[in-house]
CSV table of C-alpha atoms in Angstrom, one decimal:
chain,number,residue,atom,x,y,z
A,1253,MET,CA,0.1,-0.1,-0.1
A,1254,GLU,CA,1.4,3.1,-0.7
A,1255,PRO,CA,1.7,5.7,2.6
A,1256,TYR,CA,0.5,9.0,2.7
A,1257,ARG,CA,3.3,11.5,2.3
A,1258,LEU,CA,3.7,15.4,3.1
A,1259,MET,CA,5.4,17.6,0.4
A,1260,ILE,CA,7.7,19.9,2.3
A,1261,ASN,CA,8.5,22.6,-0.6
A,1262,GLY,CA,12.3,22.4,-1.3
A,1263,GLY,CA,12.6,20.0,1.7
A,1264,VAL,CA,12.7,22.9,4.2
A,1265,LEU,CA,10.7,23.8,6.9
A,1266,SER,CA,10.8,25.2,10.4
A,1267,PRO,CA,10.5,23.7,13.6
A,1268,GLY,CA,7.1,24.6,14.1
A,1269,GLU,CA,6.0,23.0,11.2
A,1270,LEU,CA,7.6,19.9,11.8
A,1271,LYS,CA,6.8,20.2,15.5
A,1272,TYR,CA,3.1,20.5,13.9
A,1273,ILE,CA,3.3,17.5,12.1
A,1274,CYS,CA,4.8,15.3,14.8
A,1275,GLU,CA,1.9,16.1,16.7
A,1276,ALA,CA,-0.4,15.0,13.9
A,1277,ALA,CA,1.4,11.9,13.8
A,1278,GLU,CA,0.9,11.1,17.2
A,1279,GLY,CA,-2.8,12.3,17.0
A,1280,LEU,CA,-3.0,9.5,13.8
A,1281,GLY,CA,-1.5,6.7,16.0
A,1282,LEU,CA,2.0,7.5,14.7
A,1283,ASP,CA,5.1,7.2,16.8
A,1284,ALA,CA,7.2,8.0,14.3
A,1285,ILE,CA,7.8,9.5,10.6
A,1286,SER,CA,10.4,8.7,8.2
A,1287,PHE,CA,11.8,11.2,5.0
A,1288,GLY,CA,11.4,10.3,1.0
A,1289,SER,CA,14.4,10.7,-1.2
A,1290,ARG,CA,12.0,14.1,-2.5
A,1291,GLN,CA,12.9,15.4,0.7
A,1292,ASP,CA,8.9,15.1,1.4
A,1293,ILE,CA,7.7,13.2,4.7
A,1294,ILE,CA,6.3,9.8,4.9
A,1295,PHE,CA,3.5,8.7,7.6
A,1296,PRO,CA,5.0,5.1,7.2
A,1297,LYS,CA,1.9,2.9,8.7
A,1298,GLU,CA,-1.7,2.9,7.9
A,1299,ILE,CA,-3.5,5.6,9.6
A,1300,ASP,CA,-7.2,7.0,10.0
A,1301,GLU,CA,-7.9,9.2,7.2
A,1302,SER,CA,-11.2,10.0,9.0
A,1303,LYS,CA,-8.9,12.1,11.6
A,1304,PHE,CA,-7.3,14.0,8.9
A,1305,ASP,CA,-10.0,17.1,9.3
A,1306,LYS,CA,-8.0,17.8,13.4
A,1307,PHE,CA,-5.1,18.8,11.1
A,1308,ASP,CA,-6.4,21.2,8.7
A,1309,LYS,CA,-2.7,22.7,8.3
A,1310,ILE,CA,-1.3,19.4,6.5
A,1311,LYS,CA,-2.6,18.2,2.9
A,1312,PHE,CA,-2.4,14.7,3.4
A,1313,VAL,CA,-1.2,13.0,0.0
A,1314,LYS,CA,-0.3,9.8,-2.5
A,1315,PRO,CA,1.2,11.1,-5.3
A,1316,LYS,CA,0.8,8.4,-8.2
A,1317,GLN,CA,-3.0,8.6,-6.7
A,1318,ASP,CA,-3.3,12.4,-6.3
A,1319,GLY,CA,-0.7,13.5,-9.5
A,1320,ILE,CA,1.2,15.6,-7.0
A,1321,GLU,CA,4.7,16.2,-5.9
A,1322,ASN,CA,7.3,17.8,-4.4
A,1323,ILE,CA,9.7,20.0,-5.1
A,1324,ALA,CA,13.1,19.2,-4.2
A,1325,SER,CA,16.4,21.9,-3.5
A,1326,SER,CA,19.8,21.8,-2.0
A,1327,TYR,CA,18.7,24.5,0.1
A,1328,VAL,CA,20.2,21.8,2.4
A,1329,SER,CA,24.1,22.2,1.0
A,1330,ALA,CA,24.1,26.2,1.4
A,1331,GLU,CA,26.8,27.4,3.5
A,1332,ILE,CA,28.1,23.9,4.2
A,1333,LEU,CA,29.2,22.6,1.0
A,1334,PRO,CA,31.0,24.5,-1.7
A,1335,SER,CA,28.4,26.9,-3.9
A,1336,THR,CA,27.7,29.2,-6.4
A,1337,SER,CA,28.1,32.6,-4.9
A,1338,TRP,CA,25.0,34.2,-5.3
A,1339,LEU,CA,22.9,31.3,-4.5
A,1340,THR,CA,22.4,31.6,-1.1
A,1341,SER,CA,20.2,30.4,1.9
A,1342,ASP,CA,17.6,33.2,1.4
A,1343,ARG,CA,17.3,33.5,-2.4
A,1344,TYR,CA,16.9,29.8,-2.2
A,1345,LEU,CA,14.4,30.5,0.2
A,1346,TYR,CA,12.3,33.5,-1.8
A,1347,VAL,CA,12.8,31.7,-5.2
A,1348,LEU,CA,10.9,29.1,-3.7
A,1349,GLU,CA,8.5,31.0,-2.1
A,1350,GLN,CA,7.2,31.0,-5.5
A,1351,PHE,CA,6.0,28.3,-6.0
A,1352,LYS,CA,2.3,28.9,-4.7
A,1353,HIS,CA,0.5,25.9,-6.8
A,1354,ALA,CA,0.6,22.1,-6.3
A,1355,PRO,CA,3.5,21.0,-9.2
A,1356,LYS,CA,2.6,17.7,-10.8
A,1357,LEU,CA,5.5,17.2,-12.0
A,1358,ARG,CA,8.9,16.5,-10.6
A,1359,ILE,CA,11.1,19.9,-9.9
A,1360,ASN,CA,14.4,20.4,-8.8
A,1361,VAL,CA,15.9,23.5,-7.9
A,1362,THR,CA,19.6,23.0,-7.5
A,1363,ASP,CA,23.1,24.4,-7.4
A,1364,PRO,CA,25.7,22.3,-9.3
A,1365,LYS,CA,28.3,22.8,-7.6
A,1366,GLN,CA,27.4,20.1,-4.4
A,1367,ARG,CA,26.8,16.6,-4.3
A,1368,LEU,CA,24.2,15.8,-1.6
A,1369,VAL,CA,21.2,16.5,-4.2
A,1370,PRO,CA,20.7,15.2,-7.2
A,1371,LEU,CA,20.5,17.7,-10.5
A,1372,PHE,CA,18.7,15.5,-13.1
A,1373,THR,CA,15.9,13.7,-11.1
A,1374,GLY,CA,13.3,15.8,-11.5
A,1375,ASN,CA,11.2,15.8,-15.2
A,1376,VAL,CA,12.0,20.1,-14.6
A,1377,ASN,CA,15.5,20.5,-13.4
A,1378,PHE,CA,16.2,24.3,-12.8
A,1379,ILE,CA,20.8,24.0,-11.7
A,1380,ALA,CA,22.3,27.6,-10.9
A,1381,SER,CA,24.3,29.8,-13.5
A,1382,HIS,CA,27.0,31.7,-13.5
A,1383,HIS,CA,25.3,35.1,-13.7
A,1384,ASP,CA,22.9,36.1,-10.2
A,1385,ASP,CA,19.4,35.2,-10.6
A,1386,TYR,CA,19.9,32.8,-13.8
A,1387,TRP,CA,19.3,29.2,-14.0
A,1388,TYR,CA,19.8,26.8,-16.6
A,1389,LEU,CA,16.3,24.4,-17.4
A,1390,TYR,CA,16.3,20.6,-18.4
A,1391,LEU,CA,13.9,19.0,-19.0
A,1392,ARG,CA,12.5,15.0,-19.0
A,1393,LEU,CA,8.8,15.2,-19.3
A,1394,PRO,CA,6.9,12.0,-19.1
A,1395,GLY,CA,7.3,9.5,-21.7
A,1396,TRP,CA,11.0,11.2,-22.5
A,1397,THR,CA,13.7,8.4,-22.4
A,1398,GLU,CA,16.6,11.7,-22.3
A,1399,THR,CA,17.0,15.0,-20.4
A,1400,GLN,CA,17.0,18.1,-23.1
A,1401,MET,CA,18.6,21.7,-22.2
A,1402,TYR,CA,16.1,24.1,-22.5
A,1403,PRO,CA,17.9,26.5,-24.8
A,1404,ALA,CA,18.1,29.9,-22.5
A,1405,LEU,CA,18.5,30.8,-19.4
A,1406,ILE,CA,15.8,31.4,-16.8
A,1407,TYR,CA,15.4,34.3,-14.8
A,1408,SER,CA,14.3,33.6,-11.1
A,1409,TRP,CA,11.3,35.1,-10.7
A,1410,ASP,CA,10.0,33.4,-13.9
A,1411,MET,CA,10.5,29.8,-12.6
A,1412,ASP,CA,7.2,29.3,-11.5
A,1413,LYS,CA,5.1,30.3,-14.4
A,1414,ILE,CA,7.4,28.3,-16.9
A,1415,GLU,CA,6.7,25.7,-14.7
A,1416,LEU,CA,3.3,26.0,-14.4
A,1417,ALA,CA,3.3,26.9,-18.7
A,1418,ILE,CA,5.3,23.4,-19.1
A,1419,GLU,CA,2.7,21.8,-17.1
A,1420,ASN,CA,-0.4,22.7,-19.4
A,1421,ILE,CA,1.1,22.1,-22.0
A,1422,LEU,CA,1.6,18.5,-21.4
A,1423,LYS,CA,-1.1,17.7,-23.5
A,1424,GLU,CA,0.2,18.4,-26.4
A,1425,GLU,CA,2.2,16.1,-26.3
A,1426,PRO,CA,6.1,18.2,-26.9
A,1427,GLU,CA,8.3,15.3,-28.2
A,1428,THR,CA,11.7,18.0,-28.1
A,1429,VAL,CA,12.5,20.6,-26.0
A,1430,GLU,CA,12.4,22.6,-28.9
A,1431,THR,CA,8.5,22.9,-29.4
A,1432,VAL,CA,8.3,22.9,-25.5
A,1433,PHE,CA,10.3,26.6,-26.0
A,1434,GLU,CA,7.6,27.8,-28.4
A,1435,LEU,CA,5.2,26.5,-26.7
A,1436,VAL,CA,5.9,28.3,-23.6
A,1437,SER,CA,7.3,31.4,-25.0
A,1438,ASP,CA,3.7,31.8,-27.0
A,1439,ALA,CA,2.2,31.4,-23.4
A,1440,THR,CA,4.0,33.6,-21.1
A,1441,ASP,CA,6.5,36.6,-20.9
A,1442,THR,CA,9.4,36.2,-19.6
A,1443,ASN,CA,13.1,37.7,-19.1
A,1444,ASN,CA,15.1,35.1,-20.3
A,1445,ARG,CA,18.9,35.2,-21.0
A,1446,THR,CA,20.8,33.7,-23.6
A,1447,ILE,CA,22.9,30.7,-22.7
A,1448,ASP,CA,26.9,32.2,-23.2
A,1449,LYS,CA,28.2,29.0,-21.8
A,1450,PRO,CA,27.7,25.2,-21.2
A,1451,LEU,CA,26.8,24.4,-17.7
A,1452,GLU,CA,29.7,22.7,-15.9
A,1453,VAL,CA,29.6,20.3,-13.5
A,1454,PRO,CA,32.5,20.7,-11.2
A,1455,PHE,CA,33.2,16.6,-9.4
A,1456,TYR,CA,33.5,16.6,-6.0
A,1457,PRO,CA,33.5,13.0,-4.1
A,1458,PHE,CA,30.2,12.7,-2.1
A,1459,PRO,CA,30.3,14.2,1.1
A,1460,TYR,CA,30.3,12.6,5.2
A,1461,TYR,CA,26.9,14.3,6.3
A,1462,GLU,CA,26.7,13.5,9.7
A,1463,GLY,CA,27.6,14.6,13.1
A,1464,MET,CA,28.7,18.1,14.3
A,1465,ASN,CA,30.6,19.8,12.3
A,1466,ARG,CA,31.5,23.6,12.0
A,1467,ILE,CA,30.5,26.5,10.0
A,1468,GLY,CA,32.9,29.1,9.8
A,1469,PRO,CA,34.2,31.0,13.8
A,1470,ASP,CA,30.6,30.5,15.8
A,1471,ARG,CA,28.2,28.2,14.4
A,1472,TYR,CA,28.1,24.4,13.7
A,1473,TRP,CA,25.6,22.3,11.8
A,1474,LEU,CA,24.5,19.0,12.3
A,1475,GLY,CA,23.5,16.3,10.4
A,1476,LEU,CA,21.5,13.0,11.7
A,1477,TYR,CA,20.7,9.9,9.8
A,1478,TRP,CA,18.8,6.4,11.2
A,1479,ARG,CA,19.3,3.6,9.4
A,1480,ASN,CA,16.2,2.6,10.2
A,1481,ASN,CA,14.6,5.5,9.0
A,1482,ARG,CA,11.9,5.5,11.7
A,1483,TYR,CA,12.6,9.0,13.2
A,1484,ASP,CA,10.9,8.9,16.9
A,1485,LEU,CA,8.7,11.8,17.3
A,1486,GLU,CA,9.5,12.6,21.1
A,1487,PHE,CA,12.9,13.0,20.2
A,1488,LEU,CA,12.0,15.4,17.0
A,1489,LYS,CA,9.4,17.4,19.5
A,1490,ALA,CA,11.8,17.8,21.9
A,1491,MET,CA,14.6,18.8,19.0
A,1492,CYS,CA,11.9,21.4,17.7
A,1493,ASP,CA,12.1,22.7,20.9
A,1494,LEU,CA,15.7,22.8,21.4
A,1495,CYS,CA,15.9,24.7,18.0
A,1496,ALA,CA,13.7,27.4,19.1
A,1497,GLU,CA,15.6,27.7,21.9
A,1498,ASN,CA,18.2,28.1,19.7
A,1499,LYS,CA,16.3,30.6,17.2
A,1500,ILE,CA,17.6,28.3,14.3
A,1501,GLY,CA,14.8,28.9,11.7
A,1502,LYS,CA,14.8,25.9,9.4
A,1503,ILE,CA,15.4,22.2,9.0
A,1504,SER,CA,16.7,20.8,5.9
A,1505,ILE,CA,15.3,17.2,4.9
A,1506,THR,CA,17.9,15.5,2.6
A,1507,PRO,CA,17.7,12.5,-0.3
A,1508,TRP,CA,19.0,10.2,2.0
A,1509,LYS,CA,16.8,9.9,4.3
A,1510,SER,CA,18.0,12.2,7.0
A,1511,PHE,CA,18.1,15.6,7.9
A,1512,ILE,CA,20.5,18.7,8.7
A,1513,VAL,CA,20.2,21.9,11.0
A,1514,LYS,CA,22.4,25.0,10.5
A,1515,GLY,CA,23.2,27.0,12.2
A,1516,ILE,CA,23.8,26.0,15.8
A,1517,PRO,CA,25.5,28.3,18.2
A,1518,GLN,CA,29.0,27.4,19.6
A,1519,HIS,CA,28.0,28.4,22.9
A,1520,PHE,CA,24.8,25.8,22.7
A,1521,LYS,CA,27.1,22.9,21.0
A,1522,LEU,CA,27.9,21.1,24.9
A,1523,GLN,CA,23.8,21.3,25.4
A,1524,TRP,CA,23.1,19.7,22.0
A,1525,GLU,CA,25.8,16.9,22.4
A,1526,LYS,CA,24.0,16.4,25.8
A,1527,PHE,CA,20.7,16.4,24.1
A,1528,LEU,CA,22.1,13.7,21.5
A,1529,GLY,CA,23.3,11.5,24.7
A,1530,LYS,CA,20.3,11.7,26.3
A,1531,PHE,CA,18.2,10.4,23.4
A,1532,GLY,CA,21.2,7.3,23.2
A,1533,ILE,CA,21.6,9.3,19.2
A,1534,ASN,CA,24.7,7.6,17.4
A,1535,VAL,CA,26.1,9.7,15.1
A,1536,ARG,CA,28.9,8.4,13.9
A,1537,HIS,CA,27.6,6.1,11.2
A,1538,SER,CA,30.1,4.4,8.4
A,1539,MET,CA,29.8,6.4,5.4
A,1540,LEU,CA,29.7,2.6,3.8
A,1541,GLU,CA,26.0,2.5,4.9
A,1542,MET,CA,25.3,6.1,4.5
A,1543,ASN,CA,25.4,6.1,0.8
A,1544,TRP,CA,22.9,4.8,-0.4
A,1545,HIS,CA,19.5,4.9,-1.9
A,1546,VAL,CA,17.4,2.4,-1.1
A,1547,PRO,CA,13.6,2.4,-1.6
A,1548,VAL,CA,11.0,3.2,1.3
A,1549,ASN,CA,9.4,0.5,3.2
A,1550,ASP,CA,11.4,-1.8,0.8
A,1551,ASN,CA,12.4,-5.0,3.2
A,1552,GLU,CA,14.0,-7.1,0.3
A,1553,ALA,CA,16.0,-4.3,-0.9
A,1554,LEU,CA,17.1,-3.1,2.8
A,1555,ASN,CA,17.9,-6.9,3.7
A,1556,LEU,CA,19.8,-6.7,-0.2
A,1557,LYS,CA,21.6,-3.2,1.3
A,1558,LYS,CA,22.8,-4.5,4.9
A,1559,TYR,CA,23.9,-7.9,3.2
A,1560,LEU,CA,26.4,-6.4,0.5
A,1561,VAL,CA,27.5,-3.7,3.8
A,1562,THR,CA,28.1,-6.2,6.0
A,1563,ASN,CA,30.5,-7.9,3.5
A,1564,PHE,CA,32.3,-4.5,2.9
A,1565,ASP,CA,33.2,-3.7,6.1
A,1566,GLN,CA,34.4,-7.3,6.6
A,1567,ASN,CA,36.6,-6.7,3.6
A,1568,ASP,CA,37.6,-3.5,5.0
A,1569,ILE,CA,36.1,-2.0,1.7
A,1570,SER,CA,36.2,2.2,1.1
A,1571,THR,CA,33.4,3.1,-0.2
A,1572,TYR,CA,34.2,7.1,0.0
A,1573,GLY,CA,32.9,9.4,-2.3
A,1574,LEU,CA,31.0,6.9,-3.5
A,1575,THR,CA,27.4,6.2,-3.9
A,1576,PHE,CA,24.7,3.2,-4.3
A,1577,GLY,CA,21.4,2.7,-5.3
A,1578,ILE,CA,19.1,-0.3,-5.3
A,1579,THR,CA,16.3,-0.5,-7.9
A,1580,SER,CA,14.1,-2.9,-9.9
A,1581,PHE,CA,13.4,-3.7,-13.8
A,1582,ASP,CA,9.9,-1.9,-13.3
A,1583,SER,CA,11.0,1.6,-11.5
A,1584,ASP,CA,9.6,4.8,-12.4
A,1585,THR,CA,13.0,6.6,-10.5
A,1586,TYR,CA,15.9,7.9,-12.2
A,1587,ASN,CA,19.3,6.7,-10.8
A,1588,PHE,CA,21.0,9.2,-8.8
A,1589,THR,CA,24.3,7.3,-7.8
A,1590,SER,CA,27.3,6.2,-8.9
A,1591,ILE,CA,26.5,2.2,-8.9
A,1592,VAL,CA,23.2,0.6,-9.6
A,1593,VAL,CA,22.6,-2.6,-8.2
A,1594,GLU,CA,19.3,-3.6,-10.3
A,1595,LYS,CA,17.1,-6.9,-10.0
A,1596,ASN,CA,15.7,-8.2,-12.9
A,1597,ARG,CA,11.9,-9.3,-13.7
A,1598,GLN,CA,12.2,-13.4,-12.7
A,1599,PRO,CA,11.0,-15.5,-15.3
A,1600,GLU,CA,7.5,-17.9,-15.0
A,1601,SER,CA,8.7,-20.9,-12.6
A,1602,VAL,CA,8.3,-24.2,-14.7
A,1603,GLY,CA,6.6,-26.5,-11.6
A,1604,ASN,CA,8.1,-26.6,-8.1
A,1605,PHE,CA,11.4,-25.1,-9.3
A,1606,LYS,CA,12.8,-22.3,-7.2
A,1607,ILE,CA,14.4,-19.1,-9.5
A,1608,ARG,CA,16.5,-17.4,-7.5
A,1609,ASP,CA,16.6,-13.6,-8.0
A,1610,THR,CA,19.5,-12.0,-10.6
A,1611,TYR,CA,20.7,-8.4,-10.9
A,1612,ASN,CA,22.7,-7.0,-13.6
A,1613,LEU,CA,25.4,-3.8,-12.0
A,1614,LEU,CA,25.5,-0.5,-13.8
A,1615,TYR,CA,28.1,2.7,-13.1
A,1616,ALA,CA,27.8,6.3,-14.3
A,1617,LYS,CA,30.7,7.3,-16.5
A,1618,ASN,CA,33.4,8.7,-14.1
A,1619,PHE,CA,31.3,7.3,-11.2
A,1620,ASP,CA,29.5,10.5,-11.6
A,1621,PRO,CA,25.8,9.8,-11.6
A,1622,ASN,CA,25.6,13.7,-12.7
A,1623,THR,CA,26.7,12.5,-16.5
A,1624,ARG,CA,23.3,10.6,-17.1
A,1625,ASP,CA,25.0,8.5,-18.8
A,1626,TYR,CA,25.3,4.6,-16.9
A,1627,VAL,CA,27.5,1.9,-18.1
A,1628,MET,CA,26.6,-1.6,-17.9
A,1629,HIS,CA,29.3,-3.7,-16.0
A,1630,VAL,CA,27.6,-7.1,-15.8
A,1631,GLN,CA,24.3,-8.5,-16.6
A,1632,ASP,CA,22.0,-11.8,-14.6
A,1633,VAL,CA,24.6,-12.1,-11.6
A,1634,ASP,CA,23.4,-13.9,-8.3
A,1635,LYS,CA,23.1,-12.4,-5.3
A,1636,VAL,CA,26.5,-14.0,-3.9
A,1637,GLU,CA,28.6,-12.6,-7.0
A,1638,LEU,CA,27.8,-8.6,-6.2
A,1639,PRO,CA,30.1,-8.1,-3.2
A,1640,GLY,CA,32.6,-9.1,-5.1
A,1641,LEU,CA,31.8,-7.6,-8.4
A,1642,LEU,CA,31.0,-3.9,-6.1
A,1643,MET,CA,34.5,-4.4,-4.8
A,1644,GLU,CA,35.9,-4.7,-8.4
A,1645,LEU,CA,34.2,-1.5,-9.1
A,1646,SER,CA,35.1,0.1,-5.8
A,1647,GLN,CA,38.8,-0.3,-7.1
A,1648,LEU,CA,38.0,0.9,-10.4
A,1649,TYR,CA,36.4,3.5,-8.7
A,1650,PHE,CA,40.1,4.7,-6.6
A,1651,GLU,CA,42.5,3.8,-9.8
A,1652,GLN,CA,41.0,6.4,-11.9
A,1653,LEU,CA,40.0,8.7,-9.4
A,1654,GLY,CA,42.2,12.1,-9.5
A,1655,SER,CA,43.5,11.1,-13.2
A,1656,GLU,CA,41.6,12.9,-16.9
A,1657,ARG,CA,38.4,12.2,-16.3
A,1658,GLU,CA,36.5,10.0,-19.5
A,1659,GLU,CA,35.2,11.6,-22.2
A,1660,GLU,CA,34.1,8.0,-24.3
A,1661,LYS,CA,32.3,4.8,-22.2
A,1662,PRO,CA,35.6,3.0,-21.3
A,1663,LYS,CA,36.4,-0.3,-23.0
A,1664,ALA,CA,35.4,-3.2,-21.6
A,1665,LEU,CA,38.6,-5.3,-20.2
A,1666,PRO,CA,39.5,-8.8,-20.4
A,1667,LYS,CA,38.8,-10.3,-17.1
A,1668,GLU,CA,40.7,-13.6,-15.7
A,1669,SER,CA,38.3,-15.5,-13.3
A,1670,VAL,CA,39.1,-18.0,-9.8
A,1671,GLU,CA,36.7,-19.9,-8.3
A,1672,GLU,CA,36.9,-19.7,-4.7
A,1673,GLU,CA,34.9,-21.9,-2.3
A,1674,VAL,CA,32.5,-20.0,0.5
A,1675,TYR,CA,29.7,-21.0,2.7
A,1676,GLN,CA,26.6,-19.5,2.3
A,1677,CYS,CA,23.3,-18.7,4.7
A,1678,SER,CA,20.4,-21.0,3.1
A,1679,GLU,CA,18.7,-18.7,5.0
A,1680,CYS,CA,19.8,-15.0,4.2
A,1681,LEU,CA,22.3,-15.9,1.5
A,1682,THR,CA,25.2,-14.2,4.2
A,1683,VAL,CA,28.4,-15.6,2.8
A,1684,TYR,CA,31.5,-16.7,5.3
A,1685,ASN,CA,34.7,-16.8,3.3
A,1686,GLU,CA,37.3,-18.7,5.2
A,1687,LYS,CA,40.2,-16.1,3.5
A,1688,TYR,CA,38.3,-13.5,5.5
A,1689,GLY,CA,36.5,-14.7,8.6
A,1690,ASP,CA,34.3,-12.6,10.6
A,1691,GLU,CA,35.1,-9.8,12.0
A,1692,THR,CA,31.4,-9.1,13.5
A,1693,GLN,CA,32.3,-12.1,15.3
A,1694,ASN,CA,35.9,-11.8,16.2
A,1695,ILE,CA,36.4,-14.9,13.7
A,1696,ALA,CA,40.4,-14.4,12.0
A,1697,PRO,CA,41.1,-14.2,8.8
A,1698,ASN,CA,41.7,-18.2,7.5
A,1699,THR,CA,39.9,-19.5,10.1
A,1700,ALA,CA,37.9,-23.1,8.3
A,1701,PHE,CA,34.5,-23.1,8.5
A,1702,GLN,CA,34.8,-26.6,10.0
A,1703,ASP,CA,37.0,-24.4,13.4
A,1704,LEU,CA,34.3,-22.1,13.8
A,1705,PRO,CA,32.6,-23.2,17.2
A,1706,ASP,CA,28.6,-24.7,17.0
A,1707,THR,CA,27.5,-21.3,18.3
A,1708,TYR,CA,28.5,-19.7,15.1
A,1709,THR,CA,25.7,-18.1,14.1
A,1710,CYS,CA,24.7,-16.1,11.0
A,1711,SER,CA,26.2,-12.5,11.4
A,1712,LEU,CA,22.7,-11.1,9.3
A,1713,CYS,CA,19.7,-13.2,10.2
A,1714,GLU,CA,21.2,-14.8,13.3
A,1715,ALA,CA,20.3,-18.4,11.7
A,1716,ASP,CA,22.9,-21.7,12.8
A,1717,LYS,CA,26.0,-22.7,11.3
A,1718,ASN,CA,24.3,-25.6,10.1
A,1719,SER,CA,21.9,-23.8,8.0
A,1720,PHE,CA,25.4,-22.3,6.1
A,1721,LYS,CA,26.5,-24.8,2.2
A,1722,LYS,CA,29.5,-24.7,0.6
A,1723,LYS,CA,29.4,-23.5,-2.8
A,1724,THR,CA,32.3,-22.2,-5.1
A,1725,VAL,CA,31.5,-19.1,-6.9
A,1726,THR,CA,33.9,-17.5,-9.6
A,1727,LYS,CA,35.4,-14.2,-9.7
A,1728,GLN,CA,36.3,-12.3,-11.8
A,1729,LEU,CA,39.8,-10.3,-11.3
A,1730,LEU,CA,40.5,-7.3,-13.0
């Protein structure tokens, strides 16, 4: 069942607004809320619709049913990540405020110099140019297979009416950006500017966005990530009160199911640290698990992520600067991570024969999702092969990092393969590799499976030792 969502304009809301939402969620029987990849708020459980009229400040929507989409923005990155000089926090708020209608298309309002919020995941993507108050516009309208650049720069105060004009011409089913330009120009008066240079999107590794971090000489920002994406209402309400006490005006949701509080005064830093300690909040998660985009309320995808992260952790793999996404053959969302694990459609089963899931691995050219150009690395591989292949891609990323970036799709390298014996949990498919041991249970590398204690259990699902079956896998070498 599709959950109800609250559209948060640009992913920005005040502490008072968030507290009201938390109180409404409590009144509807919830104890936690979640965040979505479009910087919206999700009510993760079924709620009593008959009580909606008690919370008249909130518009509850189901995007697929109601045809309403959220506006995403990189306001969250202003002041704390590289930025275009004219695009300040205040400028974002002025721009976002002009969108008065409930958009039917996905809108992105972003700075090309930051990496936290993807640039091209909307239908209508406004990307800041080097000219003050002018934006590149990239369109990927419903039915289009590619993103196309609008042939003019858009003035900040025209963004709302141009987006609305685009929505109004969808019935014409325009197939090219030139057609859109002609129809929009006929329908509206605009202050467009000629494009004098192509959009430049500098490459930065994906940032670490958690913990208490300094802004300037006397303020801090705090990033909070919870791996289960269920943020307790009691904690959030108390945090909103603390924000009000600190005169912090805005809280920002990220597309990574986390949120950031900017502007914590230095003399309140200790109070915030005590506050987090009181609620037992961990703010030092590994980048291994923070850089994933996983569909909301998809236990199968979440378990696959846990399986892969556990393997990375056991093998001491670094993924700094990389991002990973899990998707499936029927997903209608745009990829925005460096590496994508795509689940295939299962073929029709024959009789009682059980068919295993298979996956494709894709990676963005130069491992930069903003290229919007994905390379197929392998197809139709078993789950047990994914950790080794992802480690291979991670190694490839670090080898090319800092070197001249590719201008063409890389040529496939000839690969050698070796066979390796492992033991796989028949319950959740976690692998025990004797070569690496199991660091999570203090099992040293090169420990034979037969030498594991009888009390040994699967590090992921805690199945008994006898649930593991010997399996030979083929590992490809670079």
